Amino acid sequence: MKPVLKKYTLTIVSAVSIAASLLWLFGLGWTLQDQFTANEKFEQPKEKTESATSKKEDGKLTIFALGDSLTRGTGDADGKGYTGYLSDLLKEKSEQDINLFNTAIKGETSRGLLNQIQQGEIQRQAKQADVVVMTIGGNDLFQQGAVLESLDMNAINGKKQIYLRNVNNIYKQLRELNGDAVIYHVGLYNPFSNLPDAKTTSSVVRDWNFETAETAAEYENIVYVPTFDLFQLQVENYLYSDQFHPNKEGYKLIAERVASLITFEQKGDES
Amino acid sequence: MINLVRNEMLKLLRKKRLYVIALIIAFLVPLFTYAQFKEIQDQREKMGTQDWRTVLQQEITDTQNRLSSSRIQDEWRKYLKIRLSQQQYYLENDIDPRAPGAPTFMRIFVENSIDLLLPLLVMVIVADLVSSEASGGTIKLLLTRPVKRWRILLSKYLAMLLSVSFIVLSVAVLSYGISGLVFGYGGWNMPLLTGFAVSGDELLTDNVHIVPQWQYILMEFGLVWYVCVIVGTLTFMLSVLLRSTAAVMGIMLASLIAGAILVNMVSSWESAKYFFMVNLNLTNYVSGMATPIEGMSLGFSMAVLAVWGLAGFIIAFVTFSKRDIY
């Protein structure tokens, strides 16, 4: 009985293997044909599918964060940054689920951010947001401490003009994308306020903050959140070991300040 | 000839190796299925959303942040850059490259097993095809038959080809069948992009086109089969040259693993690209990944593999027909 069974399996296995060989050979041939001959240029779909357009997820507060390393959370031991603590605080306060989308990139300048918000997916997320938080300008101004060495006022003013123009465009673009969401622009602080040149650097930072706030004031629902005062005294206690980014405590300070500004009645009006 | 091949297939089946291989795959697939399932779940929890666009965007931003860190190796930076532009391309065209489903799992599974796992499985089958007859003494019986030597070896070679096809098929069937229980069996028509070319750290998209996933998978399995046949041929050659099956396995194992290690560190040693084991990852060309060494392409890798395979084939047949058996 047994040998018969074996012969039967033998035939089946062989037949299956032969069929499989042909199939794989065909696949291989198709690969060669597909990869080595020029294909007609694939056209990008003109219309996005329905779900790709903005559709808010119900019942959740969506925070959209963009900007530079501060929004990313560089220097925070837990890696949360002020956005993380902010969403924790809001979750407690509102007992609501929070979606946090953080698209910040370390070292981003105002120019980089302006380029970033041209991307389709970023725009889609901006449309969905209930709250937008951002930081920008730190890298325009400080550029890893380079500005400290020269303190050339002409160069700094030149940079300021470029920065302000970019910020203005960023505001405009965000407002066009999303007319309802409040934008909280978290301001600059002076990480060098305990160094010899503190007087000059602080006045530069104050100047940038003032001008940015003026730009923000031209738009509806853009709140420029000051942080200068938070770091004015005892700056070393709130800075990470790189003496530039905030540490955990510093981020918590920023988060508390932003959290106190976000009110929920107004969110109720929106939805 | 057919009877000779039949005979060899019978020997193979007697040894039950094919079943063991299938069993190994059947054990591994649930493992990876579970791992991927956990990953998807974890991602959903962390992001609080099921929208793949948001998840992919987040990944892009994370990569951008890693790129802006200065303590990053050059090769790794290149790899990240290429993956980044590819992800961006997928996002812009509104295509989710990882929509869960059994076909997607299948695709990711073969892409990850083409350079080590599958060659190892093939090696296990092929290693003792000839050497066991030599060490067991049955080779004398075989060669006293009134059949030319090359025909005997060819029948063994054909049996090897058939078993390679069988292994690849069982990978396909088992990975589809088992992962489908978790991810569902649909998704064959999902569009995917192929035709990316890499030049330096730039991703060229001139020849990018859409193929449905079933075609993509068929293409990848064709490449997998090709790689397995080449590895099988080389193992076959060693099996002819050496009497000890353990030695055959040892040499193949060493070179395959050496290949897996080399791929990660040879970018500055250019002539390493002529080793067969550095060229095994053919599916990477279809999906558009960074090549381990500058100047490698699908055509190049396939040609290198073909040369190795052909050389192995010729050496095996010449040695076998000339050797004295005592």
Short mmCIF file of N, CA and C in Angstrom, two decimals, chain A residues 72-198:
data_model
loop_
_atom_site.label_atom_id
_atom_site.label_comp_id
_atom_site.label_asym_id
_atom_site.label_seq_id
_atom_site.Cartn_x
_atom_site.Cartn_y
_atom_site.Cartn_z
N ARG A 72 10.17 70.19 17.79
CA ARG A 72 10.57 68.78 17.77
C ARG A 72 10.81 68.26 19.18
N GLY A 73 11.36 69.11 20.03
CA GLY A 73 11.61 68.67 21.41
C GLY A 73 13.06 68.35 21.68
N THR A 74 13.97 68.86 20.88
CA THR A 74 15.39 68.61 21.10
C THR A 74 15.80 69.11 22.49
N GLY A 75 16.47 68.27 23.24
CA GLY A 75 16.93 68.67 24.57
C GLY A 75 16.07 68.12 25.69
N ASP A 76 14.87 67.70 25.36
CA ASP A 76 14.01 67.12 26.39
C ASP A 76 14.38 65.65 26.59
N ALA A 77 14.65 65.31 27.84
CA ALA A 77 15.08 63.94 28.12
C ALA A 77 14.02 62.93 27.70
N ASP A 78 12.76 63.30 27.79
CA ASP A 78 11.69 62.37 27.41
C ASP A 78 11.33 62.46 25.93
N GLY A 79 11.95 63.40 25.23
CA GLY A 79 11.70 63.53 23.80
C GLY A 79 10.32 64.09 23.47
N LYS A 80 9.60 64.61 24.45
CA LYS A 80 8.25 65.09 24.16
C LYS A 80 8.26 66.50 23.61
N GLY A 81 9.08 67.36 24.22
CA GLY A 81 9.08 68.75 23.81
C GLY A 81 7.83 69.45 24.33
N TYR A 82 7.72 70.73 24.04
CA TYR A 82 6.55 71.44 24.60
C TYR A 82 5.25 70.92 23.99
N THR A 83 5.33 70.41 22.74
CA THR A 83 4.10 69.91 22.13
C THR A 83 3.56 68.70 22.90
N GLY A 84 4.50 67.83 23.32
CA GLY A 84 4.08 66.65 24.08
C GLY A 84 3.44 67.03 25.40
N TYR A 85 4.09 67.94 26.14
CA TYR A 85 3.54 68.35 27.43
C TYR A 85 2.23 69.10 27.23
N LEU A 86 2.19 69.89 26.15
CA LEU A 86 0.97 70.63 25.84
C LEU A 86 -0.20 69.68 25.64
N SER A 87 0.02 68.63 24.86
CA SER A 87 -1.11 67.73 24.61
C SER A 87 -1.47 66.96 25.88
N ASP A 88 -0.46 66.67 26.75
CA ASP A 88 -0.77 66.05 28.04
C ASP A 88 -1.67 66.96 28.87
N LEU A 89 -1.27 68.23 28.93
CA LEU A 89 -2.02 69.19 29.73
C LEU A 89 -3.45 69.34 29.21
N LEU A 90 -3.58 69.44 27.89
CA LEU A 90 -4.91 69.63 27.30
C LEU A 90 -5.78 68.40 27.51
N LYS A 91 -5.14 67.25 27.49
CA LYS A 91 -5.89 66.01 27.69
C LYS A 91 -6.50 66.00 29.09
N GLU A 92 -5.69 66.44 30.06
CA GLU A 92 -6.20 66.51 31.43
C GLU A 92 -7.34 67.53 31.52
N LYS A 93 -7.09 68.69 30.93
CA LYS A 93 -8.01 69.80 31.08
C LYS A 93 -9.35 69.50 30.41
N SER A 94 -9.30 68.94 29.24
CA SER A 94 -10.54 68.82 28.46
C SER A 94 -11.13 67.42 28.51
N GLU A 95 -10.38 66.47 29.05
CA GLU A 95 -10.81 65.07 29.04
C GLU A 95 -11.25 64.65 27.65
N GLN A 96 -10.43 65.00 26.72
CA GLN A 96 -10.76 64.76 25.32
C GLN A 96 -9.53 64.10 24.70
N ASP A 97 -9.76 63.30 23.69
CA ASP A 97 -8.60 62.71 23.02
C ASP A 97 -7.91 63.75 22.15
N ILE A 98 -6.60 63.72 22.19
CA ILE A 98 -5.84 64.70 21.43
C ILE A 98 -5.04 63.98 20.35
N ASN A 99 -5.13 64.47 19.14
CA ASN A 99 -4.22 64.00 18.09
C ASN A 99 -3.13 65.03 17.91
N LEU A 100 -1.89 64.58 18.05
CA LEU A 100 -0.80 65.51 17.85
C LEU A 100 -0.02 65.11 16.62
N PHE A 101 0.04 65.98 15.64
CA PHE A 101 0.85 65.71 14.44
C PHE A 101 2.01 66.68 14.41
N ASN A 102 3.19 66.13 14.60
CA ASN A 102 4.36 66.98 14.71
C ASN A 102 5.20 66.84 13.45
N THR A 103 5.28 67.88 12.67
CA THR A 103 6.07 67.81 11.43
C THR A 103 7.31 68.68 11.51
N ALA A 104 7.70 69.04 12.73
CA ALA A 104 8.86 69.92 12.88
C ALA A 104 10.14 69.21 12.50
N ILE A 105 11.08 69.95 12.00
CA ILE A 105 12.37 69.41 11.58
C ILE A 105 13.48 70.22 12.25
N LYS A 106 14.41 69.50 12.83
CA LYS A 106 15.53 70.16 13.49
C LYS A 106 16.27 71.05 12.52
N GLY A 107 16.63 72.22 12.95
CA GLY A 107 17.44 73.10 12.12
C GLY A 107 16.67 73.81 11.03
N GLU A 108 15.33 73.74 11.09
CA GLU A 108 14.51 74.37 10.06
C GLU A 108 14.57 75.90 10.19
N THR A 109 14.78 76.54 9.05
CA THR A 109 14.72 78.00 9.04
C THR A 109 13.37 78.43 8.49
N SER A 110 13.11 79.72 8.52
CA SER A 110 11.81 80.20 8.03
C SER A 110 11.64 79.85 6.56
N ARG A 111 12.77 79.89 5.85
CA ARG A 111 12.71 79.55 4.42
C ARG A 111 12.34 78.07 4.22
N GLY A 112 13.00 77.21 5.03
CA GLY A 112 12.72 75.78 4.95
C GLY A 112 11.27 75.48 5.27
N LEU A 113 10.75 76.17 6.27
CA LEU A 113 9.37 75.93 6.67
C LEU A 113 8.40 76.35 5.56
N LEU A 114 8.73 77.47 4.94
CA LEU A 114 7.89 77.95 3.86
C LEU A 114 7.85 76.92 2.73
N ASN A 115 9.01 76.32 2.45
CA ASN A 115 9.04 75.25 1.44
C ASN A 115 8.25 74.04 1.89
N GLN A 116 8.37 73.74 3.17
CA GLN A 116 7.72 72.53 3.67
C GLN A 116 6.20 72.63 3.53
N ILE A 117 5.65 73.81 3.81
CA ILE A 117 4.18 73.87 3.75
C ILE A 117 3.66 73.97 2.32
N GLN A 118 4.54 73.86 1.33
CA GLN A 118 4.05 73.71 -0.04
C GLN A 118 3.69 72.26 -0.33
N GLN A 119 4.14 71.32 0.53
CA GLN A 119 3.89 69.91 0.26
C GLN A 119 2.44 69.54 0.51
N GLY A 120 1.92 68.71 -0.36
CA GLY A 120 0.50 68.38 -0.31
C GLY A 120 0.03 67.81 1.01
N GLU A 121 0.82 66.88 1.54
CA GLU A 121 0.38 66.21 2.75
C GLU A 121 0.39 67.16 3.95
N ILE A 122 1.39 68.03 4.01
CA ILE A 122 1.46 69.01 5.09
C ILE A 122 0.22 69.91 5.00
N GLN A 123 -0.12 70.29 3.78
CA GLN A 123 -1.29 71.15 3.60
C GLN A 123 -2.57 70.46 4.05
N ARG A 124 -2.63 69.16 3.74
CA ARG A 124 -3.83 68.43 4.12
C ARG A 124 -3.97 68.39 5.64
N GLN A 125 -2.82 68.15 6.30
CA GLN A 125 -2.88 68.10 7.76
C GLN A 125 -3.20 69.47 8.35
N ALA A 126 -2.66 70.51 7.71
CA ALA A 126 -2.94 71.86 8.20
C ALA A 126 -4.44 72.15 8.11
N LYS A 127 -5.07 71.63 7.05
CA LYS A 127 -6.51 71.84 6.88
C LYS A 127 -7.31 71.16 7.98
N GLN A 128 -6.82 70.02 8.43
CA GLN A 128 -7.56 69.24 9.42
C GLN A 128 -7.41 69.76 10.84
N ALA A 129 -6.42 70.63 11.04
CA ALA A 129 -6.05 70.99 12.40
C ALA A 129 -7.11 71.84 13.09
N ASP A 130 -7.25 71.63 14.42
CA ASP A 130 -8.06 72.52 15.24
C ASP A 130 -7.19 73.62 15.84
N VAL A 131 -5.95 73.22 16.13
CA VAL A 131 -5.01 74.16 16.72
C VAL A 131 -3.68 74.00 16.00
N VAL A 132 -3.05 75.11 15.67
CA VAL A 132 -1.72 75.03 15.07
C VAL A 132 -0.72 75.66 16.05
N VAL A 133 0.36 74.94 16.34
CA VAL A 133 1.42 75.56 17.13
C VAL A 133 2.70 75.52 16.30
N MET A 134 3.49 76.57 16.43
CA MET A 134 4.74 76.58 15.65
C MET A 134 5.83 77.37 16.35
N THR A 135 7.05 77.02 16.04
CA THR A 135 8.19 77.85 16.42
C THR A 135 9.03 78.01 15.17
N ILE A 136 9.56 79.18 14.96
CA ILE A 136 10.46 79.38 13.82
C ILE A 136 11.28 80.62 14.12
N GLY A 137 12.41 80.73 13.47
CA GLY A 137 13.21 81.95 13.60
C GLY A 137 14.49 81.74 14.38
N GLY A 138 14.50 80.79 15.29
CA GLY A 138 15.70 80.56 16.09
C GLY A 138 16.92 80.26 15.22
N ASN A 139 16.69 79.47 14.18
CA ASN A 139 17.82 79.11 13.32
C ASN A 139 18.17 80.24 12.35
N ASP A 140 17.17 81.07 12.01
CA ASP A 140 17.48 82.25 11.19
C ASP A 140 18.41 83.17 11.96
N LEU A 141 18.11 83.35 13.22
CA LEU A 141 18.83 84.34 14.02
C LEU A 141 20.16 83.79 14.52
N PHE A 142 20.13 82.66 15.17
CA PHE A 142 21.34 82.23 15.89
C PHE A 142 22.27 81.40 15.02
N GLN A 143 21.74 80.56 14.19
CA GLN A 143 22.56 79.69 13.35
C GLN A 143 23.73 79.09 14.12
N GLN A 144 23.38 78.32 15.12
CA GLN A 144 24.37 77.64 15.95
C GLN A 144 25.39 78.60 16.57
N GLY A 145 24.91 79.72 17.01
CA GLY A 145 25.77 80.62 17.76
C GLY A 145 26.65 81.51 16.90
N ALA A 146 26.52 81.42 15.58
CA ALA A 146 27.41 82.19 14.71
C ALA A 146 27.21 83.69 14.89
N VAL A 147 25.99 84.06 15.16
CA VAL A 147 25.67 85.48 15.24
C VAL A 147 26.36 86.13 16.43
N LEU A 148 26.64 85.31 17.43
CA LEU A 148 27.25 85.83 18.64
C LEU A 148 28.66 86.36 18.37
N GLU A 149 29.35 85.69 17.47
CA GLU A 149 30.75 86.04 17.26
C GLU A 149 30.90 87.41 16.61
N SER A 150 30.05 87.66 15.64
CA SER A 150 30.24 88.92 14.93
C SER A 150 29.39 90.04 15.54
N LEU A 151 28.15 89.76 15.83
CA LEU A 151 27.20 90.78 16.28
C LEU A 151 27.17 91.97 15.32
N ASP A 152 27.22 91.62 14.05
CA ASP A 152 27.20 92.66 13.03
C ASP A 152 25.76 93.06 12.78
N MET A 153 25.43 94.29 13.18
CA MET A 153 24.02 94.70 13.15
C MET A 153 23.44 94.71 11.75
N ASN A 154 24.26 95.07 10.79
CA ASN A 154 23.77 95.12 9.41
C ASN A 154 23.34 93.72 8.94
N ALA A 155 24.22 92.74 9.24
CA ALA A 155 23.92 91.38 8.82
C ALA A 155 22.66 90.90 9.51
N ILE A 156 22.55 91.21 10.79
CA ILE A 156 21.38 90.74 11.54
C ILE A 156 20.10 91.37 10.98
N ASN A 157 20.17 92.64 10.66
CA ASN A 157 18.97 93.29 10.12
C ASN A 157 18.59 92.73 8.77
N GLY A 158 19.60 92.42 7.98
CA GLY A 158 19.33 91.80 6.68
C GLY A 158 18.60 90.49 6.86
N LYS A 159 19.10 89.68 7.80
CA LYS A 159 18.46 88.41 8.07
C LYS A 159 17.03 88.61 8.57
N LYS A 160 16.85 89.65 9.34
CA LYS A 160 15.53 89.90 9.91
C LYS A 160 14.52 90.18 8.81
N GLN A 161 14.95 90.98 7.83
CA GLN A 161 14.02 91.30 6.74
C GLN A 161 13.57 90.04 6.01
N ILE A 162 14.55 89.17 5.73
CA ILE A 162 14.21 87.93 5.03
C ILE A 162 13.27 87.09 5.89
N TYR A 163 13.62 87.00 7.16
CA TYR A 163 12.82 86.21 8.08
C TYR A 163 11.39 86.71 8.15
N LEU A 164 11.25 88.03 8.25
CA LEU A 164 9.90 88.58 8.38
C LEU A 164 9.07 88.34 7.13
N ARG A 165 9.74 88.43 5.99
CA ARG A 165 9.01 88.20 4.75
C ARG A 165 8.51 86.74 4.69
N ASN A 166 9.43 85.83 5.08
CA ASN A 166 9.04 84.41 5.08
C ASN A 166 7.90 84.15 6.06
N VAL A 167 8.03 84.72 7.26
CA VAL A 167 7.00 84.48 8.27
C VAL A 167 5.66 84.98 7.78
N ASN A 168 5.70 86.16 7.16
CA ASN A 168 4.46 86.72 6.63
C ASN A 168 3.83 85.76 5.62
N ASN A 169 4.66 85.18 4.75
CA ASN A 169 4.14 84.23 3.77
C ASN A 169 3.61 82.96 4.43
N ILE A 170 4.31 82.52 5.47
CA ILE A 170 3.85 81.32 6.18
C ILE A 170 2.48 81.56 6.79
N TYR A 171 2.34 82.72 7.44
CA TYR A 171 1.04 83.07 8.04
C TYR A 171 -0.05 83.07 6.98
N LYS A 172 0.29 83.74 5.88
CA LYS A 172 -0.72 83.90 4.83
C LYS A 172 -1.18 82.53 4.32
N GLN A 173 -0.17 81.69 4.08
CA GLN A 173 -0.45 80.37 3.55
C GLN A 173 -1.29 79.55 4.52
N LEU A 174 -0.90 79.57 5.78
CA LEU A 174 -1.64 78.79 6.78
C LEU A 174 -3.07 79.30 6.89
N ARG A 175 -3.24 80.59 6.85
CA ARG A 175 -4.60 81.15 6.95
C ARG A 175 -5.44 80.74 5.74
N GLU A 176 -4.81 80.71 4.58
CA GLU A 176 -5.55 80.27 3.40
C GLU A 176 -5.98 78.81 3.52
N LEU A 177 -5.07 78.01 4.09
CA LEU A 177 -5.37 76.59 4.19
C LEU A 177 -6.45 76.33 5.22
N ASN A 178 -6.37 77.04 6.31
CA ASN A 178 -7.26 76.78 7.42
C ASN A 178 -7.65 78.10 8.07
N GLY A 179 -8.85 78.53 7.82
CA GLY A 179 -9.29 79.82 8.31
C GLY A 179 -9.72 79.83 9.76
N ASP A 180 -10.00 78.64 10.31
CA ASP A 180 -10.60 78.58 11.64
C ASP A 180 -9.59 78.40 12.77
N ALA A 181 -8.63 77.52 12.54
CA ALA A 181 -7.74 77.14 13.63
C ALA A 181 -6.94 78.33 14.12
N VAL A 182 -6.81 78.42 15.44
CA VAL A 182 -5.96 79.46 16.00
C VAL A 182 -4.51 79.02 15.85
N ILE A 183 -3.67 79.93 15.42
CA ILE A 183 -2.25 79.62 15.28
C ILE A 183 -1.50 80.23 16.45
N TYR A 184 -0.81 79.39 17.19
CA TYR A 184 0.00 79.89 18.29
C TYR A 184 1.46 79.86 17.86
N HIS A 185 2.01 81.00 17.65
CA HIS A 185 3.41 81.07 17.28
C HIS A 185 4.22 81.32 18.54
N VAL A 186 5.00 80.32 18.93
CA VAL A 186 5.78 80.44 20.16
C VAL A 186 7.05 81.23 19.87
N GLY A 187 7.26 82.27 20.63
CA GLY A 187 8.30 83.25 20.32
C GLY A 187 9.70 82.82 20.71
N LEU A 188 10.64 83.72 20.46
CA LEU A 188 12.04 83.44 20.71
C LEU A 188 12.42 83.84 22.13
N TYR A 189 13.36 83.13 22.69
CA TYR A 189 13.97 83.55 23.96
C TYR A 189 15.46 83.72 23.70
N ASN A 190 16.15 84.28 24.66
CA ASN A 190 17.58 84.45 24.46
C ASN A 190 18.35 83.42 25.27
N PRO A 191 18.91 82.42 24.61
CA PRO A 191 19.62 81.40 25.36
C PRO A 191 20.95 81.90 25.89
N PHE A 192 21.37 83.07 25.43
CA PHE A 192 22.69 83.57 25.82
C PHE A 192 22.59 84.66 26.88
N SER A 193 21.48 84.72 27.58
CA SER A 193 21.27 85.87 28.45
C SER A 193 22.15 85.86 29.70
N ASN A 194 22.92 84.81 29.89
CA ASN A 194 23.86 84.85 31.01
C ASN A 194 25.30 85.00 30.54
N LEU A 195 25.45 85.35 29.27
CA LEU A 195 26.79 85.52 28.73
C LEU A 195 27.14 87.02 28.67
N PRO A 196 28.42 87.34 28.47
CA PRO A 196 28.85 88.75 28.52
C PRO A 196 28.07 89.68 27.59
N ASP A 197 27.75 89.19 26.38
CA ASP A 197 27.09 90.08 25.42
C ASP A 197 25.58 90.15 25.59
N ALA A 198 25.11 89.72 26.74
CA ALA A 198 23.67 89.54 26.93
C ALA A 198 22.86 90.77 26.53
#
